[in-house]
C-alpha positions as semicolon CSV with decimal commas, in nm:
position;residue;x (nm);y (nm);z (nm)
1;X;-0,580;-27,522;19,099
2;X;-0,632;-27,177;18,943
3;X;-0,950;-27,373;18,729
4;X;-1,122;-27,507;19,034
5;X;-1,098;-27,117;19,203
6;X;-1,309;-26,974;18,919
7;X;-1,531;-27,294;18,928
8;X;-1,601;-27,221;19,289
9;X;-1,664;-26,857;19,253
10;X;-1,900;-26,932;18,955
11;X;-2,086;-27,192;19,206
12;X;-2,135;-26,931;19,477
13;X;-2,208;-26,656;19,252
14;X;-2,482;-26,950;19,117
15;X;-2,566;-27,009;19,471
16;X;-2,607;-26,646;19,584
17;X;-2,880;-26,575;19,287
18;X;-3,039;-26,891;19,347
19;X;-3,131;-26,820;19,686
20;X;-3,228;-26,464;19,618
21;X;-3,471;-26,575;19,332
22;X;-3,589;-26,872;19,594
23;X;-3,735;-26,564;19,790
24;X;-4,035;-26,542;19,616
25;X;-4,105;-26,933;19,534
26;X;-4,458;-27,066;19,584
27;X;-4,399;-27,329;19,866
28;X;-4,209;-27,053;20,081
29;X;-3,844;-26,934;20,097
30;X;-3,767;-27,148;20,387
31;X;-3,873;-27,440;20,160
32;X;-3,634;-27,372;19,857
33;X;-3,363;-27,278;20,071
34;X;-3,381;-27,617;20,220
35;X;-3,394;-27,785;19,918
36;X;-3,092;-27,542;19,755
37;X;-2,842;-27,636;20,028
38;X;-2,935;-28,002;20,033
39;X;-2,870;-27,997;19,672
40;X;-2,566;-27,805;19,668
41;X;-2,451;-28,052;19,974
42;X;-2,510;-28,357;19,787
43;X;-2,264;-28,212;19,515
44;X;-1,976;-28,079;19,716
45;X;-1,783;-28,363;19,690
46;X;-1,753;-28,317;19,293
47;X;-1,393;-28,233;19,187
48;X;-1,394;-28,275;18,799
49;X;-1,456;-27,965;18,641
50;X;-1,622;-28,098;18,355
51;X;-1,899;-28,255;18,617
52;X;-1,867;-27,897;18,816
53;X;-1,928;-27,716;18,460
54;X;-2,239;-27,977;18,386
55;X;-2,354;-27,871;18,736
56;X;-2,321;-27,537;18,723
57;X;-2,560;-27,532;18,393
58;X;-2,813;-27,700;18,544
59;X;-2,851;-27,464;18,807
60;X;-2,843;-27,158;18,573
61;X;-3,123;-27,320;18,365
62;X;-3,312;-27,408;18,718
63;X;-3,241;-26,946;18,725
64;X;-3,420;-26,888;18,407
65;X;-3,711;-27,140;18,464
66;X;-3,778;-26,963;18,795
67;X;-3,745;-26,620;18,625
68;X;-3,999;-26,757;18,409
69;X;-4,227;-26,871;18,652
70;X;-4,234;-26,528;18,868
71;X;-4,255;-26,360;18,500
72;X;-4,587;-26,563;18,416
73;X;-4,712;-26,535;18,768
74;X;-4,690;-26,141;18,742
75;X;-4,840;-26,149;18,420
76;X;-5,154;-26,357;18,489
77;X;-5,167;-26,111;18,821
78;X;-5,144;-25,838;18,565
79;X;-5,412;-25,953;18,338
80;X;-5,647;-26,044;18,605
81;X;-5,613;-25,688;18,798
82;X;-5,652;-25,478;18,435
83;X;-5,825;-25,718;18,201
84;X;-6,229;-25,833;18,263
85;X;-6,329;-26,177;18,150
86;X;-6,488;-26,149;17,827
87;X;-6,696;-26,449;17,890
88;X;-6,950;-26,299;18,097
């Protein structure tokens, strides 16, 4: 029982920075909160902890691709504010 408490509180902690990173997404916050909770519904019903721990993974690689994404968006902003195309 003590193993599925930690599992849980890893899965909110998971859910909590998933939905503050889902914020900024490009299709809207409403959007990816909607599609966070439907996924997160779809999975409640999990109880092995190996399948939890599998789950739980996924999501924190889903965090670092969407840290990446905001990362790259900045940049290109970056480069196009301070940075001239060197075409012309």
């Amino acid at each position: 029982m003590k193993m599925a408490n930690s599992l849980r509180g890893e899965v909110l902690a998971l859910y909590k920075n998933l939905l503050y990173l889902g914020r900024d997404y490009p299709k809207g916050a409403d959007y990816f909160k909607r599609r966070l909770k439907n996924v997160f519904l779809k999975n409640k019903d999990v109880k092995d902890p190996e399948k939890i721990k599998e789950l739980i993974a996924r999501g924190e690689f889903v965090m670092k691709e969407l840290e990446a994404l905001y990362f790259l968006r900045k940049y290109r902003a970056m480069k196009q504010r301070y940075y001239s195309d060197t075409n012309n």
